[in-house]
Short mmCIF file of C-alpha atoms in Angstrom, two decimals:
data_model
loop_
_atom_site.label_atom_id
_atom_site.label_comp_id
_atom_site.label_asym_id
_atom_site.label_seq_id
_atom_site.Cartn_x
_atom_site.Cartn_y
_atom_site.Cartn_z
CA UNK A 1 0.09 0.28 -0.55
CA UNK A 2 1.41 4.18 -0.89
CA UNK A 3 0.23 7.09 0.20
CA UNK A 4 -0.77 8.33 -2.51
CA UNK A 5 -1.81 12.50 -0.92
CA UNK A 6 -3.99 14.27 1.21
CA UNK A 7 -8.28 13.49 2.00
CA UNK A 8 -8.58 16.92 1.03
CA UNK A 9 -12.15 16.83 2.75
CA UNK A 10 -9.83 15.11 5.93
CA UNK A 11 -7.47 16.03 6.20
CA UNK A 12 -6.19 12.33 5.90
CA UNK A 13 -4.01 10.45 3.86
CA UNK A 14 -5.50 8.90 0.37
CA UNK A 15 -4.00 5.63 0.96
CA UNK A 16 -4.74 2.69 -2.48
CA UNK A 17 -3.32 -0.13 -3.69
CA UNK A 18 -1.00 0.29 -6.87
CA UNK A 19 -2.71 0.48 -9.93
CA UNK A 20 -1.69 -0.07 -13.98
CA UNK A 21 -0.61 2.89 -15.09
CA UNK A 22 -4.16 3.17 -17.53
CA UNK A 23 -3.47 4.84 -20.09
CA UNK A 24 -5.03 5.47 -23.59
CA UNK A 25 -2.49 4.19 -25.45
CA UNK A 26 -2.40 0.95 -23.47
CA UNK A 27 -6.16 1.05 -23.84
CA UNK A 28 -6.43 1.52 -27.09
CA UNK A 29 -4.09 -2.01 -27.51
CA UNK A 30 -5.91 -4.19 -25.63
CA UNK A 31 -9.57 -2.71 -27.40
CA UNK A 32 -7.09 -3.77 -31.14
CA UNK A 33 -6.41 -7.26 -28.93
CA UNK A 34 -10.24 -7.64 -28.43
CA UNK A 35 -10.94 -6.50 -31.94
CA UNK A 36 -8.52 -8.66 -33.05
CA UNK A 37 -9.90 -11.84 -31.08
CA UNK A 38 -14.00 -10.57 -31.94
CA UNK A 39 -12.66 -12.00 -36.04
CA UNK A 40 -10.00 -13.79 -36.34
CA UNK A 41 -10.15 -18.06 -36.14
CA UNK A 42 -8.27 -19.17 -38.40
CA UNK A 43 -8.53 -22.77 -38.52
CA UNK A 44 -12.60 -22.03 -38.40
CA UNK A 45 -11.77 -19.35 -41.47
CA UNK A 46 -9.80 -22.48 -42.98
CA UNK A 47 -12.47 -24.56 -42.79
CA UNK A 48 -15.08 -21.91 -44.21
CA UNK A 49 -12.34 -21.26 -46.70
CA UNK A 50 -11.91 -25.40 -48.15
CA UNK A 51 -15.96 -25.58 -48.17
CA UNK A 52 -15.90 -23.04 -51.00
CA UNK A 53 -17.22 -20.07 -49.30
CA UNK A 54 -16.23 -16.92 -47.82
CA UNK A 55 -15.98 -14.85 -44.11
CA UNK A 56 -18.50 -12.97 -43.16
CA UNK A 57 -16.59 -10.20 -43.25
CA UNK A 58 -14.76 -10.94 -46.96
CA UNK A 59 -19.20 -11.35 -48.44
CA UNK A 60 -20.09 -7.33 -46.75
CA UNK A 61 -16.58 -5.85 -48.11
CA UNK A 62 -18.12 -7.67 -51.51
CA UNK A 63 -21.37 -6.46 -51.12
CA UNK A 64 -21.51 -2.64 -49.94
CA UNK A 65 -18.81 0.34 -50.66
CA UNK A 66 -15.58 0.01 -49.65
CA UNK A 67 -14.78 1.95 -45.92
CA UNK A 68 -18.52 2.15 -45.66
CA UNK A 69 -19.79 -0.03 -43.07
CA UNK A 70 -19.70 0.84 -39.09
CA UNK A 71 -20.70 -2.26 -37.23
CA UNK A 72 -22.22 -1.87 -33.92
CA UNK A 73 -22.99 -5.48 -31.40
CA UNK A 74 -18.89 -6.45 -31.85
CA UNK A 75 -18.19 -6.76 -28.49
CA UNK A 76 -21.86 -8.78 -27.94
CA UNK A 77 -21.25 -12.55 -26.45
CA UNK A 78 -24.06 -14.80 -25.90
CA UNK A 79 -25.65 -15.04 -21.76
CA UNK A 80 -26.53 -18.77 -21.09
CA UNK A 81 -24.48 -21.29 -19.17
CA UNK A 82 -24.91 -25.04 -19.00
CA UNK A 83 -24.39 -28.20 -21.85
CA UNK A 84 -21.50 -26.11 -22.72
CA UNK A 85 -22.36 -23.19 -23.97
CA UNK A 86 -20.74 -21.52 -21.37
CA UNK A 87 -17.34 -22.58 -22.14
CA UNK A 88 -16.95 -20.49 -25.01
CA UNK A 89 -18.38 -17.08 -25.23
CA UNK A 90 -17.12 -15.48 -28.89
CA UNK A 91 -17.55 -12.35 -29.30
CA UNK A 92 -20.27 -11.09 -32.02
CA UNK A 93 -21.71 -13.66 -30.94
CA UNK A 94 -21.82 -15.63 -34.40
CA UNK A 95 -23.65 -12.48 -36.89
CA UNK A 96 -21.77 -9.60 -38.15
CA UNK A 97 -24.78 -6.29 -38.07
CA UNK A 98 -24.34 -3.09 -39.29
CA UNK A 99 -24.95 -0.70 -42.12
CA UNK A 100 -23.45 0.38 -44.94
CA UNK A 101 -23.67 2.22 -48.86
CA UNK A 102 -24.26 0.80 -52.04
CA UNK A 103 -23.89 2.73 -54.63
CA UNK A 104 -23.78 5.67 -51.20
CA UNK A 105 -27.36 4.33 -51.23
CA UNK A 106 -27.68 3.23 -47.68
CA UNK A 107 -28.79 -0.82 -46.30
CA UNK A 108 -28.91 -1.87 -42.53
CA UNK A 109 -26.80 -5.57 -43.26
CA UNK A 110 -26.59 -8.60 -40.71
CA UNK A 111 -23.89 -11.73 -42.11
CA UNK A 112 -24.29 -14.58 -40.13
CA UNK A 113 -20.82 -15.91 -39.47
CA UNK A 114 -20.28 -20.03 -39.68
CA UNK A 115 -16.88 -19.50 -38.47
CA UNK A 116 -18.92 -19.48 -34.16
CA UNK A 117 -21.11 -22.13 -33.21
CA UNK A 118 -22.12 -23.01 -37.03
CA UNK A 119 -23.75 -19.27 -37.62
CA UNK A 120 -26.73 -21.10 -35.47
CA UNK A 121 -28.98 -17.88 -34.04
CA UNK A 122 -28.98 -18.39 -30.05
CA UNK A 123 -30.86 -15.22 -28.35
CA UNK A 124 -28.04 -12.61 -28.71
CA UNK A 125 -27.77 -13.23 -31.81
CA UNK A 126 -30.43 -13.32 -32.19
CA UNK A 127 -31.00 -9.84 -30.66
CA UNK A 128 -28.22 -8.16 -32.94
CA UNK A 129 -30.41 -8.89 -35.69
CA UNK A 130 -33.77 -7.59 -33.94
CA UNK A 131 -31.40 -4.33 -33.50
CA UNK A 132 -30.16 -3.88 -37.52
CA UNK A 133 -34.48 -4.95 -38.82
CA UNK A 134 -35.77 -1.69 -36.26
CA UNK A 135 -32.96 0.57 -36.98
CA UNK A 136 -33.49 0.27 -41.39
CA UNK A 137 -37.15 0.50 -40.44
CA UNK A 138 -36.52 3.40 -38.12
CA UNK A 139 -34.73 4.82 -41.03
CA UNK A 140 -36.36 3.59 -44.71
CA UNK A 141 -33.37 2.02 -46.17
CA UNK A 142 -33.79 -2.28 -47.83
CA UNK A 143 -32.15 -4.45 -45.32
CA UNK A 144 -29.86 -7.24 -47.04
CA UNK A 145 -29.33 -10.76 -44.39
CA UNK A 146 -26.42 -12.89 -46.02
CA UNK A 147 -27.32 -15.97 -44.53
CA UNK A 148 -24.81 -19.26 -43.78
CA UNK A 149 -26.60 -20.83 -40.47
CA UNK A 150 -26.86 -24.65 -39.03
CA UNK A 151 -30.27 -22.71 -37.59
CA UNK A 152 -31.25 -22.88 -34.24
CA UNK A 153 -29.24 -23.03 -31.72
CA UNK A 154 -30.85 -26.75 -29.61
CA UNK A 155 -28.47 -25.50 -26.53
CA UNK A 156 -30.09 -22.60 -26.35
CA UNK A 157 -33.23 -23.97 -26.39
CA UNK A 158 -36.62 -22.54 -26.20
CA UNK A 159 -34.65 -18.35 -26.48
CA UNK A 160 -33.63 -18.99 -30.05
CA UNK A 161 -37.47 -20.37 -31.10
CA UNK A 162 -38.29 -17.53 -29.79
CA UNK A 163 -35.73 -15.09 -30.98
CA UNK A 164 -36.92 -16.70 -34.84
CA UNK A 165 -40.13 -14.79 -33.99
CA UNK A 166 -39.00 -12.20 -33.23
CA UNK A 167 -37.12 -11.80 -36.62
CA UNK A 168 -40.11 -12.87 -38.60
CA UNK A 169 -42.60 -10.50 -37.30
CA UNK A 170 -39.55 -7.67 -37.68
CA UNK A 171 -39.97 -9.29 -41.63
CA UNK A 172 -44.04 -8.70 -42.01
CA UNK A 173 -44.53 -5.36 -39.77
CA UNK A 174 -41.13 -3.75 -42.53
CA UNK A 175 -43.01 -6.33 -45.85
CA UNK A 176 -44.08 -3.66 -48.42
CA UNK A 177 -42.62 -0.30 -46.03
CA UNK A 178 -38.75 -1.41 -46.94
CA UNK A 179 -36.98 -3.83 -49.30
CA UNK A 180 -36.46 -7.03 -47.49
CA UNK A 181 -33.42 -9.22 -49.19
CA UNK A 182 -32.10 -12.35 -48.55
CA UNK A 183 -29.08 -14.16 -50.39
CA UNK A 184 -28.34 -17.67 -48.55
CA UNK A 185 -24.70 -18.97 -49.25
CA UNK A 186 -25.08 -21.19 -47.42
CA UNK A 187 -26.91 -23.67 -45.24
CA UNK A 188 -30.20 -22.45 -43.85
CA UNK A 189 -32.25 -25.08 -42.36
CA UNK A 190 -35.42 -24.85 -39.92
CA UNK A 191 -36.37 -22.59 -38.23
CA UNK A 192 -33.93 -19.83 -40.34
CA UNK A 193 -35.33 -22.04 -43.91
CA UNK A 194 -39.21 -19.09 -43.39
CA UNK A 195 -36.75 -16.06 -42.68
CA UNK A 196 -35.82 -15.86 -46.16
CA UNK A 197 -39.50 -17.23 -47.19
CA UNK A 198 -40.72 -13.87 -46.22
CA UNK A 199 -38.12 -10.98 -48.60
CA UNK A 200 -39.31 -9.63 -50.80
CA UNK A 201 -35.47 -11.39 -52.88
CA UNK A 202 -33.53 -14.47 -52.35
CA UNK A 203 -30.79 -14.87 -54.14
CA UNK A 204 -28.97 -18.39 -53.45
CA UNK A 205 -25.18 -20.15 -54.92
CA UNK A 206 -25.05 -23.14 -56.80
CA UNK A 207 -23.05 -26.33 -55.26
CA UNK A 208 -23.05 -24.00 -51.35
CA UNK A 209 -26.31 -22.72 -50.61
CA UNK A 210 -28.92 -25.30 -49.44
CA UNK A 211 -32.29 -24.15 -47.40
CA UNK A 212 -35.07 -26.71 -45.66
CA UNK A 213 -37.41 -27.62 -43.02
CA UNK A 214 -36.46 -30.69 -42.29
CA UNK A 215 -32.35 -32.63 -42.69
CA UNK A 216 -32.04 -35.99 -45.12
CA UNK A 217 -31.21 -37.48 -41.80
CA UNK A 218 -34.72 -37.07 -40.68
CA UNK A 219 -36.79 -37.58 -44.10
CA UNK A 220 -34.90 -40.87 -44.35
CA UNK A 221 -35.79 -41.54 -40.34
CA UNK A 222 -40.03 -40.77 -41.86
CA UNK A 223 -40.11 -41.93 -45.35
CA UNK A 224 -37.20 -44.41 -45.55
CA UNK A 225 -36.17 -41.43 -49.04
CA UNK A 226 -32.46 -41.17 -48.67
CA UNK A 227 -31.58 -37.72 -50.87
CA UNK A 228 -28.67 -35.57 -50.76
CA UNK A 229 -28.69 -32.10 -49.34
CA UNK A 230 -28.62 -30.16 -52.66
CA UNK A 231 -30.51 -32.68 -54.25
CA UNK A 232 -33.07 -31.88 -51.19
CA UNK A 233 -32.28 -27.66 -51.10
CA UNK A 234 -29.63 -26.77 -53.03
CA UNK A 235 -30.33 -23.76 -54.92
CA UNK A 236 -31.32 -25.77 -58.91
CA UNK A 237 -34.36 -27.25 -56.89
CA UNK A 238 -35.50 -23.83 -55.38
CA UNK A 239 -34.51 -20.93 -58.37
CA UNK A 240 -36.81 -24.30 -60.90
CA UNK A 241 -38.74 -26.52 -58.86
CA UNK A 242 -39.85 -24.04 -55.75
CA UNK A 243 -40.14 -21.05 -57.23
CA UNK A 244 -38.79 -20.03 -52.96
CA UNK A 245 -35.40 -18.12 -54.82
CA UNK A 246 -35.49 -15.34 -57.08
CA UNK A 247 -31.96 -15.23 -58.24
CA UNK A 248 -29.58 -17.99 -58.46
CA UNK A 249 -25.59 -18.30 -58.65
CA UNK A 250 -22.09 -20.05 -59.74
CA UNK A 251 -20.12 -17.75 -57.12
CA UNK A 252 -20.46 -15.65 -54.37
CA UNK A 253 -18.94 -12.82 -56.40
CA UNK A 254 -20.92 -13.48 -58.98
CA UNK A 255 -24.10 -13.46 -57.03
CA UNK A 256 -23.68 -10.01 -54.20
CA UNK A 257 -22.96 -7.97 -57.53
CA UNK A 258 -26.38 -8.98 -58.55
CA UNK A 259 -27.27 -7.50 -55.05
CA UNK A 260 -26.41 -4.22 -55.85
CA UNK A 261 -27.93 -4.16 -59.91
CA UNK A 262 -30.97 -5.40 -57.71
CA UNK A 263 -30.46 -1.87 -55.58
CA UNK A 264 -29.77 -0.24 -57.90
CA UNK A 265 -34.00 -0.83 -59.27
CA UNK A 266 -34.77 -0.80 -56.30
CA UNK A 267 -36.88 3.09 -54.08
CA UNK A 268 -34.95 3.57 -50.81
CA UNK A 269 -38.84 2.70 -48.79
CA UNK A 270 -41.93 2.76 -49.92
CA UNK A 271 -42.41 6.94 -49.63
CA UNK A 272 -39.49 6.68 -52.05
CA UNK A 273 -40.27 6.23 -55.71
CA UNK A 274 -37.18 4.51 -57.55
CA UNK A 275 -33.46 5.68 -57.98
CA UNK A 276 -34.46 7.88 -61.99
CA UNK A 277 -31.45 7.78 -64.61
CA UNK A 278 -31.16 10.62 -66.68
CA UNK A 279 -33.61 9.92 -70.23
CA UNK A 280 -32.72 8.99 -73.03
CA UNK A 281 -34.66 10.45 -75.45
CA UNK A 282 -36.64 6.72 -75.55
CA UNK A 283 -39.95 8.94 -76.65
CA UNK A 284 -38.74 9.81 -79.38
CA UNK A 285 -36.80 6.65 -80.22
CA UNK A 286 -38.58 4.61 -83.67
CA UNK A 287 -36.96 0.53 -83.29
CA UNK A 288 -37.64 -0.41 -86.38
CA UNK A 289 -36.70 -4.42 -85.22
CA UNK A 290 -40.23 -5.36 -83.34
CA UNK A 291 -41.73 -6.12 -86.21
CA UNK A 292 -39.45 -9.18 -86.83
CA UNK A 293 -39.06 -10.21 -82.90
CA UNK A 294 -42.76 -11.17 -83.21
CA UNK A 295 -43.89 -13.61 -86.34
CA UNK A 296 -47.01 -12.20 -87.53
CA UNK A 297 -48.32 -16.69 -87.40
CA UNK A 298 -50.07 -16.44 -83.72
CA UNK A 299 -48.14 -20.75 -83.75
CA UNK A 300 -44.91 -19.17 -84.57
CA UNK A 301 -42.58 -19.16 -81.06
CA UNK A 302 -40.85 -15.96 -80.42
CA UNK A 303 -38.64 -14.85 -76.95
CA UNK A 304 -40.07 -12.32 -75.17
CA UNK A 305 -36.87 -11.47 -73.79
CA UNK A 306 -35.96 -10.58 -76.82
CA UNK A 307 -39.14 -8.21 -77.01
CA UNK A 308 -37.53 -6.97 -73.04
CA UNK A 309 -33.91 -6.76 -74.61
CA UNK A 310 -35.60 -4.25 -77.80
CA UNK A 311 -37.47 -2.27 -75.23
CA UNK A 312 -35.44 -0.77 -72.81
CA UNK A 313 -33.22 1.06 -71.94
CA UNK A 314 -29.43 0.44 -72.90
CA UNK A 315 -30.72 -3.80 -73.22
CA UNK A 316 -30.24 -4.53 -70.35
CA UNK A 317 -33.15 -5.71 -67.95
CA UNK A 318 -32.88 -8.54 -64.44
CA UNK A 319 -35.07 -11.15 -65.09
CA UNK A 320 -36.79 -11.79 -61.02
CA UNK A 321 -37.49 -16.41 -61.36
CA UNK A 322 -35.67 -16.85 -64.77
CA UNK A 323 -35.42 -20.87 -64.12
CA UNK A 324 -38.64 -21.14 -62.63
CA UNK A 325 -41.74 -20.91 -64.15
CA UNK A 326 -40.46 -19.52 -67.20
CA UNK A 327 -43.93 -19.69 -69.49
CA UNK A 328 -44.53 -15.91 -67.65
CA UNK A 329 -40.62 -13.79 -67.69
CA UNK A 330 -40.40 -11.41 -65.23
CA UNK A 331 -38.12 -8.53 -65.32
CA UNK A 332 -36.95 -4.73 -63.13
CA UNK A 333 -34.97 -2.59 -66.19
CA UNK A 334 -34.94 1.11 -67.52
CA UNK A 335 -37.23 2.61 -69.75
CA UNK A 336 -36.15 6.30 -70.49
CA UNK A 337 -33.97 6.32 -67.39
CA UNK A 338 -37.71 5.30 -65.71
CA UNK A 339 -37.56 1.78 -63.84
CA UNK A 340 -40.45 -0.30 -64.56
CA UNK A 341 -41.34 -3.68 -63.61
CA UNK A 342 -42.16 -6.03 -66.69
CA UNK A 343 -44.74 -9.11 -67.22
CA UNK A 344 -43.88 -11.20 -70.51
CA UNK A 345 -45.95 -13.80 -70.95
CA UNK A 346 -43.16 -16.18 -72.90
CA UNK A 347 -44.05 -18.54 -76.14
CA UNK A 348 -41.10 -19.82 -76.31
CA UNK A 349 -42.56 -22.57 -73.16
CA UNK A 350 -46.16 -23.95 -73.47
CA UNK A 351 -46.95 -21.95 -75.67
CA UNK A 352 -46.42 -18.50 -73.18
CA UNK A 353 -50.01 -20.28 -70.77
CA UNK A 354 -50.43 -18.65 -68.32
CA UNK A 355 -50.94 -22.46 -65.25
CA UNK A 356 -51.00 -21.47 -61.53
CA UNK A 357 -46.67 -21.45 -60.81
CA UNK A 358 -46.90 -18.91 -63.40
CA UNK A 359 -49.74 -16.83 -61.92
CA UNK A 360 -48.57 -17.15 -58.82
CA UNK A 361 -44.89 -15.68 -59.64
CA UNK A 362 -45.97 -12.42 -61.86
CA UNK A 363 -48.50 -12.05 -59.03
CA UNK A 364 -45.52 -12.26 -56.31
CA UNK A 365 -43.47 -9.28 -58.57
CA UNK A 366 -46.69 -7.67 -59.63
CA UNK A 367 -48.39 -6.86 -55.74
CA UNK A 368 -43.72 -6.04 -54.61
CA UNK A 369 -43.94 -3.10 -58.04
CA UNK A 370 -47.36 -1.94 -57.00
CA UNK A 371 -45.76 -1.74 -53.43
CA UNK A 372 -43.45 0.45 -53.72
CA UNK A 373 -44.44 2.35 -56.49
CA UNK A 374 -42.53 1.38 -59.73
CA UNK A 375 -44.68 1.34 -62.67
CA UNK A 376 -45.87 -2.00 -64.43
CA UNK A 377 -45.68 -3.03 -68.09
CA UNK A 378 -47.10 -6.10 -69.85
CA UNK A 379 -46.88 -7.73 -72.45
CA UNK A 380 -49.51 -9.66 -74.27
CA UNK A 381 -49.15 -12.76 -76.02
CA UNK A 382 -51.41 -15.33 -74.16
CA UNK A 383 -53.47 -17.98 -75.75
CA UNK A 384 -55.24 -18.72 -72.35
CA UNK A 385 -54.82 -20.58 -69.66
CA UNK A 386 -53.13 -24.37 -69.53
CA UNK A 387 -55.86 -26.93 -69.14
CA UNK A 388 -56.56 -30.70 -67.71
CA UNK A 389 -57.49 -31.99 -64.90
CA UNK A 390 -54.05 -31.52 -63.35
CA UNK A 391 -54.54 -28.03 -63.04
CA UNK A 392 -57.76 -28.04 -62.20
CA UNK A 393 -57.69 -30.62 -59.20
CA UNK A 394 -54.48 -27.97 -58.82
CA UNK A 395 -56.05 -24.97 -58.23
CA UNK A 396 -55.95 -23.67 -60.97
CA UNK A 397 -58.93 -20.44 -60.56
CA UNK A 398 -57.60 -19.70 -57.20
CA UNK A 399 -54.18 -19.84 -58.42
CA UNK A 400 -54.93 -17.39 -61.18
CA UNK A 401 -57.10 -15.00 -59.24
CA UNK A 402 -54.49 -14.75 -57.49
CA UNK A 403 -52.87 -12.85 -60.74
CA UNK A 404 -55.99 -11.42 -60.86
CA UNK A 405 -56.21 -9.55 -57.49
CA UNK A 406 -52.93 -8.73 -58.33
CA UNK A 407 -53.63 -6.75 -60.54
CA UNK A 408 -56.98 -5.67 -60.26
CA UNK A 409 -55.71 -3.61 -56.78
CA UNK A 410 -52.16 -2.31 -57.77
CA UNK A 411 -52.53 1.86 -58.32
CA UNK A 412 -49.37 1.88 -59.94
CA UNK A 413 -49.36 3.35 -63.72
CA UNK A 414 -49.20 0.20 -65.65
CA UNK A 415 -49.79 0.06 -69.22
CA UNK A 416 -51.12 -2.74 -71.31
CA UNK A 417 -49.60 -3.95 -74.19
CA UNK A 418 -51.31 -6.51 -77.06
CA UNK A 419 -48.31 -7.91 -79.22
CA UNK A 420 -50.84 -10.43 -80.95
CA UNK A 421 -53.02 -12.77 -79.48
CA UNK A 422 -55.20 -13.03 -76.49
CA UNK A 423 -57.48 -14.57 -75.87
CA UNK A 424 -60.02 -15.63 -72.66
CA UNK A 425 -60.16 -15.40 -69.58
CA UNK A 426 -56.43 -14.97 -69.64
CA UNK A 427 -56.32 -11.59 -72.50
CA UNK A 428 -58.33 -10.31 -68.92
CA UNK A 429 -56.28 -11.45 -66.16
CA UNK A 430 -53.81 -10.79 -68.46
CA UNK A 431 -54.05 -6.92 -66.62
CA UNK A 432 -56.97 -5.68 -70.01
CA UNK A 433 -58.66 -2.64 -69.86
CA UNK A 434 -61.54 -4.04 -67.29
CA UNK A 435 -59.55 -4.81 -64.77
CA UNK A 436 -57.67 -1.47 -64.43
CA UNK A 437 -55.14 -0.44 -67.48
CA UNK A 438 -54.31 3.14 -67.60
CA UNK A 439 -53.30 2.80 -71.70
CA UNK A 440 -53.53 -0.27 -73.76
CA UNK A 441 -52.03 -0.28 -76.76
CA UNK A 442 -51.69 -2.93 -79.17
CA UNK A 443 -50.22 -4.07 -82.59
CA UNK A 444 -52.12 -4.11 -86.18
CA UNK A 445 -51.23 -8.44 -85.61
CA UNK A 446 -52.48 -8.55 -82.58
CA UNK A 447 -55.68 -10.81 -81.64
CA UNK A 448 -58.46 -10.83 -78.34
CA UNK A 449 -61.33 -12.91 -78.79
CA UNK A 450 -62.61 -14.80 -76.13
CA UNK A 451 -61.03 -17.93 -78.23
CA UNK A 452 -58.49 -18.54 -81.49
CA UNK A 453 -60.83 -18.67 -84.69
CA UNK A 454 -60.54 -22.04 -85.42
CA UNK A 455 -61.97 -23.08 -81.61
CA UNK A 456 -64.74 -20.27 -81.90
CA UNK A 457 -66.15 -21.83 -85.53
CA UNK A 458 -65.65 -25.07 -83.84
CA UNK A 459 -68.20 -24.12 -81.02
CA UNK A 460 -70.18 -21.50 -83.16
CA UNK A 461 -70.94 -23.62 -86.56
CA UNK A 462 -70.72 -27.40 -85.24
CA UNK A 463 -73.63 -27.99 -86.47
CA UNK A 464 -73.78 -26.46 -90.26
CA UNK A 465 -69.81 -28.40 -90.73
CA UNK A 466 -71.24 -31.22 -89.68
CA UNK A 467 -74.28 -31.23 -91.95
CA UNK A 468 -71.76 -29.72 -94.77
CA UNK A 469 -70.83 -31.85 -98.35
CA UNK A 470 -66.85 -30.08 -98.05
CA UNK A 471 -66.54 -28.81 -94.35
CA UNK A 472 -62.94 -28.10 -94.99
CA UNK A 473 -64.42 -25.28 -96.73
CA UNK A 474 -66.83 -23.94 -94.89
CA UNK A 475 -64.40 -23.69 -91.99
CA UNK A 476 -61.96 -21.72 -94.64
CA UNK A 477 -64.87 -19.58 -94.80
CA UNK A 478 -66.45 -19.21 -91.74
CA UNK A 479 -62.81 -18.57 -90.43
CA UNK A 480 -61.85 -15.64 -93.07
CA UNK A 481 -65.40 -14.59 -91.56
CA UNK A 482 -64.87 -14.32 -87.77
CA UNK A 483 -61.63 -13.39 -87.51
CA UNK A 484 -62.68 -10.08 -90.10
CA UNK A 485 -65.06 -9.14 -87.96
CA UNK A 486 -63.71 -10.20 -84.34
CA UNK A 487 -60.38 -11.02 -84.26
CA UNK A 488 -58.59 -7.13 -84.56
CA UNK A 489 -57.34 -4.82 -83.34
CA UNK A 490 -59.67 -2.27 -84.04
CA UNK A 491 -63.02 -4.49 -82.74
CA UNK A 492 -61.85 -3.48 -79.96
CA UNK A 493 -60.51 0.13 -80.29
CA UNK A 494 -63.67 0.67 -81.87
CA UNK A 495 -64.93 -0.26 -78.22
CA UNK A 496 -62.78 1.45 -75.72
CA UNK A 497 -61.09 -1.54 -74.76
CA UNK A 498 -57.83 -0.22 -77.24
CA UNK A 499 -56.88 3.34 -76.67
CA UNK A 500 -53.94 2.93 -79.55
CA UNK A 501 -53.05 0.70 -82.77
CA UNK A 502 -49.54 1.53 -82.68
CA UNK A 503 -46.57 0.54 -85.29
CA UNK A 504 -44.62 -2.27 -83.74
CA UNK A 505 -41.04 0.31 -83.80
CA UNK A 506 -43.58 2.89 -81.83
CA UNK A 507 -43.56 1.07 -79.06
CA UNK A 508 -41.24 1.70 -77.37
CA UNK A 509 -41.59 5.96 -77.44
CA UNK A 510 -45.46 4.22 -77.50
CA UNK A 511 -44.60 2.88 -73.69
CA UNK A 512 -42.23 5.63 -72.28
CA UNK A 513 -44.96 8.33 -73.58
CA UNK A 514 -47.31 6.78 -70.90
CA UNK A 515 -45.41 6.66 -68.84
CA UNK A 516 -44.29 9.41 -69.06
CA UNK A 517 -48.22 10.83 -68.84
CA UNK A 518 -48.78 7.85 -65.71
CA UNK A 519 -45.91 9.83 -63.67
CA UNK A 520 -47.95 11.88 -61.38
CA UNK A 521 -51.18 9.43 -61.29
CA UNK A 522 -52.49 8.80 -57.90
CA UNK A 523 -55.39 6.81 -57.18
CA UNK A 524 -56.84 6.30 -53.03
CA UNK A 525 -57.65 2.38 -52.19
CA UNK A 526 -60.69 1.71 -50.32
CA UNK A 527 -60.97 2.51 -46.61
CA UNK A 528 -59.99 -1.03 -44.90
CA UNK A 529 -57.79 -3.43 -42.75
CA UNK A 530 -56.66 -5.30 -46.02
CA UNK A 531 -57.78 -6.91 -48.34
CA UNK A 532 -58.07 -11.66 -48.83
CA UNK A 533 -55.58 -12.34 -51.94
CA UNK A 534 -56.94 -16.39 -52.20
CA UNK A 535 -54.11 -17.45 -50.97
#
């Protein structure tokens, strides 16, 4: 013990134990040591890379603008006890959370760190995610989740499940308010799979990403079916069969690059307009190439994506769900600098018919665009809904009604372009004038009818054809008559169901002018809690 001074109040010696010197330099060293231990575990990092995966921080470096990341809760540690969990309490608790920028625009992010507890979610881990999600909602900024987790942390029991519940509740609160993007870069098992499912867009990487509610071992125990992780819930499965994945990539670099590209198309929240570029003169653009893309013959296929490429600025667009429900194309692009969402029937697949999955895919896209103020352009070339007992028994009526509901509910500017044919109920569902499109344009080649001419003649004149001496000659005559009277664009235009019949080469300029005309559209919705979507 040493005397270190006199107590100025009582006059007694101030006797205190000698303490190590507390200099700012020493405090900085201790802080840096803590930070280094929080972000580096060489052996775990080696294992992560041996799986073909980057670390959480390396992924954030790829995603965000250089030097823009601000981390929160770096020193957070779990407070659990028992079952060996208290023996290991690393900082960050297996998730890196904070905020950064993409092309200078604010986003909030969290990246699960598989090198710590396998990225499993416990109470402290969840609390960090809750905090960053609350910040995103409060500031009106997109939230991006980089998922790489074994699921709930078993040692923390119900508290881990409660943590997931808090994430899901916030995702629903944020739905339609801020864009939510999930990037699956490793396992996302059990309850963890619901978070990407609730996001607006989900990215997956082939070979490393998997999502499923019950793993291969449980599947085999219950059903006897042997299946690999990738066969059960890999990126290809969710990109082509289930429709859970919006985008599928071969590597993390291209995946995160496309996340940045997607963010460049989206507003930060539902109160801001989508980011716009300087107009490029599309209102006066003439594109003769349109006419050569679409065959005049109604049954001859072509690629709707080529038409979209001709329609958008610089031929650039971002297709969503490219591998799933390929008979309809949904994509973001820009027309005269303004972001638009495009929905187009794809004649290359099932002749472009609508079916259950195409209806679901298009409906979800339409609802997202409407929630975030993105105008819709519908490119119509549809022969109808896919017939058959399989579709009817699986509920094509109910699922088709989802797309009908989505369009009817949408209050953003809506433009319909009837490229070639539009038959039956599918014509109505593809944003027709009758369900509220603002502007309907048609090419001279278009056919709007209850059904194709041949089918209609066979129904209307069944008895006459059966009694005719030369049924083929009579059928040809009736087909010509039916087409001349009903199946041409001017029939609909004369009745106000088509606003203009345009030269195909003027499609880009007509759409650009229509978007400019509708830019300030405002349509209040009825006072109600919410509608009842036919889920």
